mmCIF file of C-alpha atoms in Angstrom:
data_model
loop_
_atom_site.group_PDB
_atom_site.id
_atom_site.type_symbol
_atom_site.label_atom_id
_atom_site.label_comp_id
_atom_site.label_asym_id
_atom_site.label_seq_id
_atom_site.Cartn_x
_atom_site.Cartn_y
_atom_site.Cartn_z
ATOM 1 C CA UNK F 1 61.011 -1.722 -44.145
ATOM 2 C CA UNK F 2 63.853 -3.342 -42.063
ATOM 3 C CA UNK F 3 62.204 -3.758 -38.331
ATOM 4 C CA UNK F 4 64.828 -1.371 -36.421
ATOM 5 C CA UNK F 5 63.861 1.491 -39.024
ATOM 6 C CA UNK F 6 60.033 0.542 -37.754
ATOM 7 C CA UNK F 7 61.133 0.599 -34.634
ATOM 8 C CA UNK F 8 62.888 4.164 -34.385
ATOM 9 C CA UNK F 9 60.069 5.643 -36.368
ATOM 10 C CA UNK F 10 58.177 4.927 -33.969
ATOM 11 C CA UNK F 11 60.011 5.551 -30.796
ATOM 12 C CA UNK F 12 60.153 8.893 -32.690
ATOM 13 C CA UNK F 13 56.513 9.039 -32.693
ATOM 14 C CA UNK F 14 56.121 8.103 -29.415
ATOM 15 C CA UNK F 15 58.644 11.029 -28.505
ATOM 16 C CA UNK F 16 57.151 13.965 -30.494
ATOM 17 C CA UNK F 17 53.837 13.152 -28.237
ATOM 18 C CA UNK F 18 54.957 13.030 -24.796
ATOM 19 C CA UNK F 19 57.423 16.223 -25.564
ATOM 20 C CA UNK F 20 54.928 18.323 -26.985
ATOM 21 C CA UNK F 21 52.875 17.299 -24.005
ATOM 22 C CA UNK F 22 55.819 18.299 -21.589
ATOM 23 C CA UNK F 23 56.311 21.785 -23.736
ATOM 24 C CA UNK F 24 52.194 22.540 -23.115
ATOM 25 C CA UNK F 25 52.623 21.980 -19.461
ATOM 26 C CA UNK F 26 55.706 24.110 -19.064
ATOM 27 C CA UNK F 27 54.365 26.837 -21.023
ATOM 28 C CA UNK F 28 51.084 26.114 -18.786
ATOM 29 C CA UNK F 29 53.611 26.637 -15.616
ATOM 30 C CA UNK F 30 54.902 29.965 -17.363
ATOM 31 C CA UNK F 31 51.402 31.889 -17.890
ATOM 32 C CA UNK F 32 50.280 30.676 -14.932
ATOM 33 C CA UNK F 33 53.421 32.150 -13.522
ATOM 34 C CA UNK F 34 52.839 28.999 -10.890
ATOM 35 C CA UNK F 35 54.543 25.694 -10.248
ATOM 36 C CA UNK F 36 51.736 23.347 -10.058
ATOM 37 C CA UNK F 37 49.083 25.331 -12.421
ATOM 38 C CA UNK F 38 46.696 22.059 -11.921
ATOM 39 C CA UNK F 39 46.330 19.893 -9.187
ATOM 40 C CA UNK F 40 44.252 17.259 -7.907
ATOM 41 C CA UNK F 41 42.423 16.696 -4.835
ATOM 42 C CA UNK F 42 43.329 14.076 -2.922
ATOM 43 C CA UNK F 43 41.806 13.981 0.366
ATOM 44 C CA UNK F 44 38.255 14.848 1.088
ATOM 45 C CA UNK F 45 38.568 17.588 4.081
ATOM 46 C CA UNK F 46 36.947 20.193 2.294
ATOM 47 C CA UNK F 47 33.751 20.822 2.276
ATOM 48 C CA UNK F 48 33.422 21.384 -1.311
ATOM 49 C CA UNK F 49 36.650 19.681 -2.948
ATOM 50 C CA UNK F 50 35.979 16.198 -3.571
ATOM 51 C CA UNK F 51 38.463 13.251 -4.013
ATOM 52 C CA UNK F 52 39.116 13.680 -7.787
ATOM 53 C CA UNK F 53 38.748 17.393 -8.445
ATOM 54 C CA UNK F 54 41.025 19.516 -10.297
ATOM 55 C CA UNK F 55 42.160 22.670 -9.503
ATOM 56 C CA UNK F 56 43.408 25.329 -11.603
ATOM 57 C CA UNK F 57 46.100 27.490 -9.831
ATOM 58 C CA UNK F 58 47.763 31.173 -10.283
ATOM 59 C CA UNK F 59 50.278 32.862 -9.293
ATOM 60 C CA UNK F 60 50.819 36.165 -10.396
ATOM 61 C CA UNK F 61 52.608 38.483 -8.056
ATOM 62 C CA UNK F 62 49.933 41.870 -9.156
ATOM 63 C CA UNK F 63 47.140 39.635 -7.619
ATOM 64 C CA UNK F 64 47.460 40.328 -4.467
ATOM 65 C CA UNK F 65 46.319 37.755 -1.389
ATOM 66 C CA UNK F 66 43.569 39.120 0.564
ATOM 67 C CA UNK F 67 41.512 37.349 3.373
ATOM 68 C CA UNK F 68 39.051 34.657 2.027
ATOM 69 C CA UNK F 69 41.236 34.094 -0.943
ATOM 70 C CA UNK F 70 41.548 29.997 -1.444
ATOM 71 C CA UNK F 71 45.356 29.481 -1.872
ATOM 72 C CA UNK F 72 47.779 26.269 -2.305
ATOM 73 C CA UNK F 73 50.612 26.185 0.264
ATOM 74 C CA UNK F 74 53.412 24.032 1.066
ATOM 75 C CA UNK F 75 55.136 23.531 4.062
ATOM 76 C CA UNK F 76 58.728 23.432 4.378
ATOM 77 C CA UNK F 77 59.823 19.805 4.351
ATOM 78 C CA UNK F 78 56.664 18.163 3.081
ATOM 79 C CA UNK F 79 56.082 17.471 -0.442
ATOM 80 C CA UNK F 80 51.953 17.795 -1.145
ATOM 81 C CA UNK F 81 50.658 21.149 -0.871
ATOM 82 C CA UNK F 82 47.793 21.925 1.035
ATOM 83 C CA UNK F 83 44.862 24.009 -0.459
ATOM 84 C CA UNK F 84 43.080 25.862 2.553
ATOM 85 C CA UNK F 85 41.488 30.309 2.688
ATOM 86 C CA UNK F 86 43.399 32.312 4.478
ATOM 87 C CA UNK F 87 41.713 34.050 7.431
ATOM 88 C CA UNK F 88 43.869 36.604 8.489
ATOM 89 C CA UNK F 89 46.550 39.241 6.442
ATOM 90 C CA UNK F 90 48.712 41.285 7.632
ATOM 91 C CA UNK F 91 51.054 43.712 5.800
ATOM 92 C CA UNK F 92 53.503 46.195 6.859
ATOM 93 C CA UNK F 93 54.462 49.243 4.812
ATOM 94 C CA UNK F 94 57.677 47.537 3.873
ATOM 95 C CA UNK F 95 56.085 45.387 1.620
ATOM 96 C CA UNK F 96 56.320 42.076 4.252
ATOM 97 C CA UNK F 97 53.484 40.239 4.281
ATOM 98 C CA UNK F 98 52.196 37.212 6.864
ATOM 99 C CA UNK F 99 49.211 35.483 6.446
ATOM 100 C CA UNK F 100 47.052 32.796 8.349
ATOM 101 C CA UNK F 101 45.050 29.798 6.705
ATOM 102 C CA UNK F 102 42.454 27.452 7.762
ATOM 103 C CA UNK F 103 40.453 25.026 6.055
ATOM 104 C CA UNK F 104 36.587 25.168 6.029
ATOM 105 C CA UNK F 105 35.687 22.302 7.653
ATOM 106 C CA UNK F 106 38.386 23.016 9.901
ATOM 107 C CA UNK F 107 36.834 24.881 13.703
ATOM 108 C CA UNK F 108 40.788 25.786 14.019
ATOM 109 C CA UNK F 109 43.442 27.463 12.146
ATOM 110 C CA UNK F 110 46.112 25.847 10.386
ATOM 111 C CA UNK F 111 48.866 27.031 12.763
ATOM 112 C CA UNK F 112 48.945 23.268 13.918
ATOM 113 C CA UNK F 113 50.057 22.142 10.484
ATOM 114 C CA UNK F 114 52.574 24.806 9.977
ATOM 115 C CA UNK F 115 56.568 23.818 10.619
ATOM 116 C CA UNK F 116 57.021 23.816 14.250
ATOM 117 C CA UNK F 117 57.573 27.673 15.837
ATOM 118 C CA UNK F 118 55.967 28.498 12.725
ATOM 119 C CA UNK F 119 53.104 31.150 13.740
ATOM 120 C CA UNK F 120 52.528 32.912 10.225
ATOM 121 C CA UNK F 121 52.336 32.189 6.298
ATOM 122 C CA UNK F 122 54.938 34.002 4.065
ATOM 123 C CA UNK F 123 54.593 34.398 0.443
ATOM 124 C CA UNK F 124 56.914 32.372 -0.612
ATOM 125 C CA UNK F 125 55.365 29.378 0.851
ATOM 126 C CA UNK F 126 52.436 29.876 -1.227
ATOM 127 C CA UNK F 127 52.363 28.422 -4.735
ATOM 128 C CA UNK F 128 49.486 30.328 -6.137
ATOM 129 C CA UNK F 129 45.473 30.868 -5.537
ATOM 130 C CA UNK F 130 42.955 28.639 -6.767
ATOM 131 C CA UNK F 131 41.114 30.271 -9.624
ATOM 132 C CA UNK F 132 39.107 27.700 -10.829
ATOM 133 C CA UNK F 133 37.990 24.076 -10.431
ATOM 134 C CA UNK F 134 36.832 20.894 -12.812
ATOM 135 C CA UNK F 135 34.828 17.934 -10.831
ATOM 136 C CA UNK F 136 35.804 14.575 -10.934
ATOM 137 C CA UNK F 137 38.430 14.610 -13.874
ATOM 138 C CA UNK F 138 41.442 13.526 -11.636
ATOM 139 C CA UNK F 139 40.575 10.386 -10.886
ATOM 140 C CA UNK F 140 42.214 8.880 -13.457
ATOM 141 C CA UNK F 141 45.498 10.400 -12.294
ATOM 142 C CA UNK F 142 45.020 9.198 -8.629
ATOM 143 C CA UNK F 143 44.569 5.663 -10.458
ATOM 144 C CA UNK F 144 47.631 6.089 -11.798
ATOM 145 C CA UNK F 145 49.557 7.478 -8.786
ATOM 146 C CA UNK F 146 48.815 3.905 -6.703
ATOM 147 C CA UNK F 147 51.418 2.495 -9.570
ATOM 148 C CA UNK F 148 54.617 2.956 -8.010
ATOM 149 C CA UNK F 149 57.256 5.261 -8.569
ATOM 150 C CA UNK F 150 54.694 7.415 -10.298
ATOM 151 C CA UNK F 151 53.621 8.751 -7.805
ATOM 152 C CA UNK F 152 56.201 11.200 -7.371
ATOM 153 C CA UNK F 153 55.558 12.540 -10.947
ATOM 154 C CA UNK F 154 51.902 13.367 -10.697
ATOM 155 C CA UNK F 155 50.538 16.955 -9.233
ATOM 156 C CA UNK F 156 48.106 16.232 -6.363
ATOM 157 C CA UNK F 157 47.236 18.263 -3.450
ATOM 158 C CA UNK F 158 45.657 17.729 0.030
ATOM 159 C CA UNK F 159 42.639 19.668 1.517
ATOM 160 C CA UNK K 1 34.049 -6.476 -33.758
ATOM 161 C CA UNK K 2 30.487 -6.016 -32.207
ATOM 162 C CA UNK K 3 31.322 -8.145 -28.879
ATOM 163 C CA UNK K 4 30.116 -7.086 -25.453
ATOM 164 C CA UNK K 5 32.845 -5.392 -24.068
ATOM 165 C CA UNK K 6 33.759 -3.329 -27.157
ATOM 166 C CA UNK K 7 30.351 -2.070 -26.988
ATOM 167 C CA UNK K 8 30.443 -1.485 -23.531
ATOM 168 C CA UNK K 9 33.534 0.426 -24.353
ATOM 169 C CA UNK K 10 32.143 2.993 -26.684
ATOM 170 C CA UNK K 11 28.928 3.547 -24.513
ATOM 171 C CA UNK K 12 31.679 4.367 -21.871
ATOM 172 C CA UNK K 13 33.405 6.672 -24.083
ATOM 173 C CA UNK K 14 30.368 8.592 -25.323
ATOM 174 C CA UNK K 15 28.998 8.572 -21.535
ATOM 175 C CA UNK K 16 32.704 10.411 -20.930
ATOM 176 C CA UNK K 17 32.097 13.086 -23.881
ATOM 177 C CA UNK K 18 28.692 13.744 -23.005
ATOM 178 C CA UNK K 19 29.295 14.229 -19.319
ATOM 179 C CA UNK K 20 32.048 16.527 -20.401
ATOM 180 C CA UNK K 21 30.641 18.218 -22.677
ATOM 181 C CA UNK K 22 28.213 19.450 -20.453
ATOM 182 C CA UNK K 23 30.258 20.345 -17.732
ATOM 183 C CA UNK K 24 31.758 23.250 -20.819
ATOM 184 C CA UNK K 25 28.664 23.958 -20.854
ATOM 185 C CA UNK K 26 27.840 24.692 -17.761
ATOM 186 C CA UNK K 27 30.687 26.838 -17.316
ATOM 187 C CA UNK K 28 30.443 28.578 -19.958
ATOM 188 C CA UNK K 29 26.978 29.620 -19.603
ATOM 189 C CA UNK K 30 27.293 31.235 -16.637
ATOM 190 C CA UNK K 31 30.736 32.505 -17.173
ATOM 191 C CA UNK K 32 30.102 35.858 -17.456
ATOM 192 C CA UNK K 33 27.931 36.199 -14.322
ATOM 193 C CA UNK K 34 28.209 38.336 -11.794
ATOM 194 C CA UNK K 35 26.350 37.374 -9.135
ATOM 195 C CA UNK K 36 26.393 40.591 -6.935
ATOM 196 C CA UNK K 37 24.317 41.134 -3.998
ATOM 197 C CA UNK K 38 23.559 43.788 -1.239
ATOM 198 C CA UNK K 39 23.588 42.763 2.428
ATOM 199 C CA UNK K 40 23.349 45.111 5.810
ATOM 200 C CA UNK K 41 25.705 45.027 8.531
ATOM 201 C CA UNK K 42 26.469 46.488 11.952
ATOM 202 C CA UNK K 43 28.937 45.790 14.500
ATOM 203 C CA UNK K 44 27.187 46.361 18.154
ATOM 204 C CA UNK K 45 29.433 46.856 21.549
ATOM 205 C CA UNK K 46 32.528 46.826 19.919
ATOM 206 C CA UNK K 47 35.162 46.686 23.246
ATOM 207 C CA UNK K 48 38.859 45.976 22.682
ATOM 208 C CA UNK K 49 40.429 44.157 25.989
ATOM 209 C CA UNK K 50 44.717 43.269 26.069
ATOM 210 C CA UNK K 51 45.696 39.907 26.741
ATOM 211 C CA UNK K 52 47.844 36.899 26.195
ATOM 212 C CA UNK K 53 47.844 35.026 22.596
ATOM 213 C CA UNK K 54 48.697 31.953 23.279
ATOM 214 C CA UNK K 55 47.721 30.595 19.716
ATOM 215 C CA UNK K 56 50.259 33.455 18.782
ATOM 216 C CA UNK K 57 53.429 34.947 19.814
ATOM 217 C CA UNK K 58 52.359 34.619 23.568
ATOM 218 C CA UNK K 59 52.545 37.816 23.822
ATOM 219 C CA UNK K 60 49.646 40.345 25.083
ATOM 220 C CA UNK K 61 47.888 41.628 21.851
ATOM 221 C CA UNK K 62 44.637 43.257 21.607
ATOM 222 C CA UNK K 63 41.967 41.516 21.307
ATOM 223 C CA UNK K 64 38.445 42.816 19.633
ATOM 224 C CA UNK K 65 35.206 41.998 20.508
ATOM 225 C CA UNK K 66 31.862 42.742 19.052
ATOM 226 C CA UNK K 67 28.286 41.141 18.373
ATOM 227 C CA UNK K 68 27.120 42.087 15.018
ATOM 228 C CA UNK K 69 23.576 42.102 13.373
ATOM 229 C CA UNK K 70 23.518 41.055 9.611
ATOM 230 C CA UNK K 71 20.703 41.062 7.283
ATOM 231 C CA UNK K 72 21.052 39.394 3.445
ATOM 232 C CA UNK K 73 18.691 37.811 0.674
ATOM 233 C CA UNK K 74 20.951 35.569 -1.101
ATOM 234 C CA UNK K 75 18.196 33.295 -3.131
ATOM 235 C CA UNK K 76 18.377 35.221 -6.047
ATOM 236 C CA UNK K 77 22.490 34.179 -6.851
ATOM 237 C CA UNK K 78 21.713 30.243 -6.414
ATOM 238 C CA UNK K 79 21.779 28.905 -10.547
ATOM 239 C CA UNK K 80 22.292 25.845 -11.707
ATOM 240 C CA UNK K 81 25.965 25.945 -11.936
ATOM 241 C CA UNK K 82 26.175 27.124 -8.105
ATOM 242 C CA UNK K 83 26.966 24.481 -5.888
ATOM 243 C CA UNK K 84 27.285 26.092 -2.286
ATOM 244 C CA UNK K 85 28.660 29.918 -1.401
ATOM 245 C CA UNK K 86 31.021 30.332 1.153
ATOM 246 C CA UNK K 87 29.813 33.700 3.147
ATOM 247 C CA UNK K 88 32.657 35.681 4.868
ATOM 248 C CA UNK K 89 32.820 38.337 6.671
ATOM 249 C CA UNK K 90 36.313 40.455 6.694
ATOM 250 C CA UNK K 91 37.088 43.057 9.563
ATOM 251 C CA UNK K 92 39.981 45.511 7.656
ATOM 252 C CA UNK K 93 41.843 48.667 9.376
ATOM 253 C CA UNK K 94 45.293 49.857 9.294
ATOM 254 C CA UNK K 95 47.539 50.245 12.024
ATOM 255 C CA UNK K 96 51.361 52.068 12.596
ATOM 256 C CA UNK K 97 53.106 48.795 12.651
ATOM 257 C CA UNK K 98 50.889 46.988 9.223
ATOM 258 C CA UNK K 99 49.603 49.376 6.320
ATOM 259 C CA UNK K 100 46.920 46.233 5.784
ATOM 260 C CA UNK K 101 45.158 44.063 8.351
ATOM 261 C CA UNK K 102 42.590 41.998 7.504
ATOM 262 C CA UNK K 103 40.438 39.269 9.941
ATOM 263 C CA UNK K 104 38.222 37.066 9.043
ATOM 264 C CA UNK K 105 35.480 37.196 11.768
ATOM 265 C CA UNK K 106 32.496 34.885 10.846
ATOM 266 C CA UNK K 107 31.731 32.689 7.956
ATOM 267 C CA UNK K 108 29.025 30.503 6.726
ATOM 268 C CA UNK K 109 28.498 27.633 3.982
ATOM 269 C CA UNK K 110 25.180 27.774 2.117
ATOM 270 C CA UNK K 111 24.211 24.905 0.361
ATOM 271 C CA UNK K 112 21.672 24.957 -2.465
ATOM 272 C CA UNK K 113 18.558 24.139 -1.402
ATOM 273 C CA UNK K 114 19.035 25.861 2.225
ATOM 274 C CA UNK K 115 17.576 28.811 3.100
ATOM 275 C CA UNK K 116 19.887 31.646 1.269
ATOM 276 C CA UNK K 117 17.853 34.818 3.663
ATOM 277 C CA UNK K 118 19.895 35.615 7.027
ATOM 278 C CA UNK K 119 18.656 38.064 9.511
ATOM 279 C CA UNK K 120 20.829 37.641 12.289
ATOM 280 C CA UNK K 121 20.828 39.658 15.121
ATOM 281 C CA UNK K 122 23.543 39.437 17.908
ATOM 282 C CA UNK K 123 25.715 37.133 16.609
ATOM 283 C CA UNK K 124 29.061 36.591 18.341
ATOM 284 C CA UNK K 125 32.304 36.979 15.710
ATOM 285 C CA UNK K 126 32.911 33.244 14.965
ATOM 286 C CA UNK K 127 36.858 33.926 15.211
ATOM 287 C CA UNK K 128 38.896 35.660 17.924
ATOM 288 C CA UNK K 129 39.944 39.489 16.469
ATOM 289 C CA UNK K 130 43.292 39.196 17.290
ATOM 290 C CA UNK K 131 45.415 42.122 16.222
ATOM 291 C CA UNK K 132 49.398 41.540 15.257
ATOM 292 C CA UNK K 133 50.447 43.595 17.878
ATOM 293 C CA UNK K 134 48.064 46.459 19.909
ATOM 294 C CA UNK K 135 47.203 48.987 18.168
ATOM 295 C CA UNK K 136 42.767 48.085 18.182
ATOM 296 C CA UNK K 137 41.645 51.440 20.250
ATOM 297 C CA UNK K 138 40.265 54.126 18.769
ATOM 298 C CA UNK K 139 40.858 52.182 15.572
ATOM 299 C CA UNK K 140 38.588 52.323 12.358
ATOM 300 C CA UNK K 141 37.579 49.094 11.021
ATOM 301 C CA UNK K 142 35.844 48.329 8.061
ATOM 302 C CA UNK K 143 33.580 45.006 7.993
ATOM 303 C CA UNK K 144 32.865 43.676 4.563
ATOM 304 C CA UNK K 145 30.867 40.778 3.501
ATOM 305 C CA UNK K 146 31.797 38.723 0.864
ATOM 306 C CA UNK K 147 30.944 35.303 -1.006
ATOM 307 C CA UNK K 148 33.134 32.334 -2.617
ATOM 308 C CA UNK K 149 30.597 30.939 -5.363
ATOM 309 C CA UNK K 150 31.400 27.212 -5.529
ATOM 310 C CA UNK K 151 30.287 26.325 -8.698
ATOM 311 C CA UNK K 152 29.668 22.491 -10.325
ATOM 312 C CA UNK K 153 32.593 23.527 -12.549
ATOM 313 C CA UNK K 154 34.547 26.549 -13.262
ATOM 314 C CA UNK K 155 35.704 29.747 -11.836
ATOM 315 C CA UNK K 156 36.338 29.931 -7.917
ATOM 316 C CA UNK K 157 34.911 33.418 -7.809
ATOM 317 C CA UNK K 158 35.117 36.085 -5.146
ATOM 318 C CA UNK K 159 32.467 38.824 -5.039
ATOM 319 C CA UNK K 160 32.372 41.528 -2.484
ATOM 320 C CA UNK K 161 28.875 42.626 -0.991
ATOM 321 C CA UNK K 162 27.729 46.267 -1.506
ATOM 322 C CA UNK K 163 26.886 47.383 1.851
ATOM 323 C CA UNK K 164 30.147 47.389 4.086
ATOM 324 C CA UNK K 165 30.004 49.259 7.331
ATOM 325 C CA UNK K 166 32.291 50.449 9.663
ATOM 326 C CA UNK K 167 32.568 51.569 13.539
ATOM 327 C CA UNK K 168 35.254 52.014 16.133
ATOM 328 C CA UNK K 169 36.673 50.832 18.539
ATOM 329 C CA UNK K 170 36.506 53.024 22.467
ATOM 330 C CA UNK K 171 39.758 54.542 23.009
ATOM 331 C CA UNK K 172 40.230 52.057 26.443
ATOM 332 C CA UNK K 173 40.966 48.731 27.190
ATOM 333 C CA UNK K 174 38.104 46.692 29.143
ATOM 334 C CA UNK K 175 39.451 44.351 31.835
ATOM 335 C CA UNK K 176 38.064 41.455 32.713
ATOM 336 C CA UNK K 177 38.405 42.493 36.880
ATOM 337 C CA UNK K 178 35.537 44.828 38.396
ATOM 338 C CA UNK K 179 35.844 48.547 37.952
ATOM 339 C CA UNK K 180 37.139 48.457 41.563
ATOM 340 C CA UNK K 181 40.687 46.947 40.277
ATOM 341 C CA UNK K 182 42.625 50.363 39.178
ATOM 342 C CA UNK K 183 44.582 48.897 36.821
ATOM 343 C CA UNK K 184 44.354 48.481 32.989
#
């Protein structure tokens, strides 16, 4: 076979992979009804999520956030979401609906880490709820985010 | 073909699928589990005083304060897929301004291997019962316990406790002054 043929066939390959791999993740992103459906731990703060861990996220609006639900929040201007429990709900007949986080380890609430002014969490600002959690198996994806420029691609969260 | 590091190599590999392999199935095992429980609770001296938030709005709120006694056997839900549970204890009521309040007032980790049977008596609420606004006297709260299991690998569940209580809160604020002051 002439080499360029070689070579398309298997640039073609190499394409069907990684775009079947994208279509799993953004059908992932659609049942999950959540942005980041998976993300990995990367600081140690919590008590129980460990440098490495992944997280399985969700995000459907029937699943309503109560008090000492874990959730994944991101803060207006900063790009890694933080995964703390929120402490305190409160919602009005309206439909409106505030909440307060703090992490475990914490001894105070996250108000300190919120945009400045900011007293309250709204639902927007959270991504989804953590339903579920794998040890260790993001490591090899915090490996890869110390290359550069990937790290902007890869899903990692702080605790 | 049978050099060092491409042994090395597969013994990595197979350490990988074992390792993962058992982490399915230790999730799946215990799955289905339900790991329910039944605790006692009381709230004792429950007093609701008005004054500044300043980790809030700065404005005066009402502020709730109780000891509580609690009394719970939790041995029984530690398996071998639970790493730790996360004990919380949830203060809900409804007021005129919010349809739904709930405050987290006290919460505990549990690690396995500790001692999983509280009887407290007296405790102080871990967090301050702030309410959004003033609306804590003569109010009806509800205080539920509830547990996170943190598992080795799997499902972040949430189970509530059978045995909630609830009390309420005296119909007038407590000041901090003597009884001599007058003024609420």
């Amino acid at each position: 076979m002439h080499w360029s043929r070689k070579l398309i066939s298997r640039l073609l390959r190499y394409a069907i992979v990684i775009s079947t791999l994208l279509m799993l993740w953004k059908s992932l992103i659609l049942a999950t009804n959540c942005s980041q459906p998976i993300l990995v731990v990367l600081s140690g703060g919590y008590s129980f999520h460990n440098l490495g861990d992944l997280l399985f996220v969700t995000n459907y609006p029937a699943d309503s956030i109560r008090a000492g639900d874990v959730v994944v929040f991101r803060i207006e201007g900063r790009f890694i979401p933080i995964v703390h429990r929120v402490i305190r709900v409160h919602e009005r007949e309206d439909g409106y609906v505030k909440f307060l986080t703090k992490g475990d380890g914490n001894s105070v609430d996250d108000r300190g880490l919120y945009s400045v002014g900011q007293l309250w969490l709204e639902r927007e600002q959270i991504v989804g709820k953590v339903k579920g959690y794998f040890p260790y198996l993001g490591l090899f994806i915090i490996l890869l985010s110390n290359l550069p420029l990937l790290d902007r691609l890869l899903l990692r969260v702080v605790t | 073909m049978h050099s060092f590091l491409s042994r090395l190599n597969t013994l990595f590999a197979f350490t990988i699928s074992v390792l993962a392999a058992l982490t399915l199935g230790v999730f799946i095992s215990t799955y289905f589990e339900q790991y329910h429980g039944t605790v006692s609770i009381s709230a004792n001296k429950p007093i609701v005083k008005h004054m500044t938030d300043f980790s809030a709005n700065r404005k005066k709120n009402d502020l709730g304060v109780l000891q509580l006694d609690m009394d719970m056997n939790l041995n029984p839900l530690f398996d071998w897929n639970v790493k730790q549970l996360f004990l919380y204890l949830t203060a809900e009521y409804v007021t005129p301004s919010n349809s739904l309040n709930q405050v987290v007032l006290w919460d505990k980790i549990i690690q396995r291997g500790e001692n999983a049977q509280l009887n407290m008596r007296d405790v102080a609420t871990k967090y301050y019962f702030w309410d959004d606004g003033d609306h804590l006297r003569s109010n009806n709260v509800t205080l539920t316990l509830a547990w996170n299991i943190i598992s080795n690998a799997g499902r972040l569940l949430h189970v509530r406790a059978d045995g909630s209580s609830s009390f309420i809160f005296p119909d007038e604020y407590v000041t901090s002054r003597g009884k001599n002051s007058g003024r609420e």
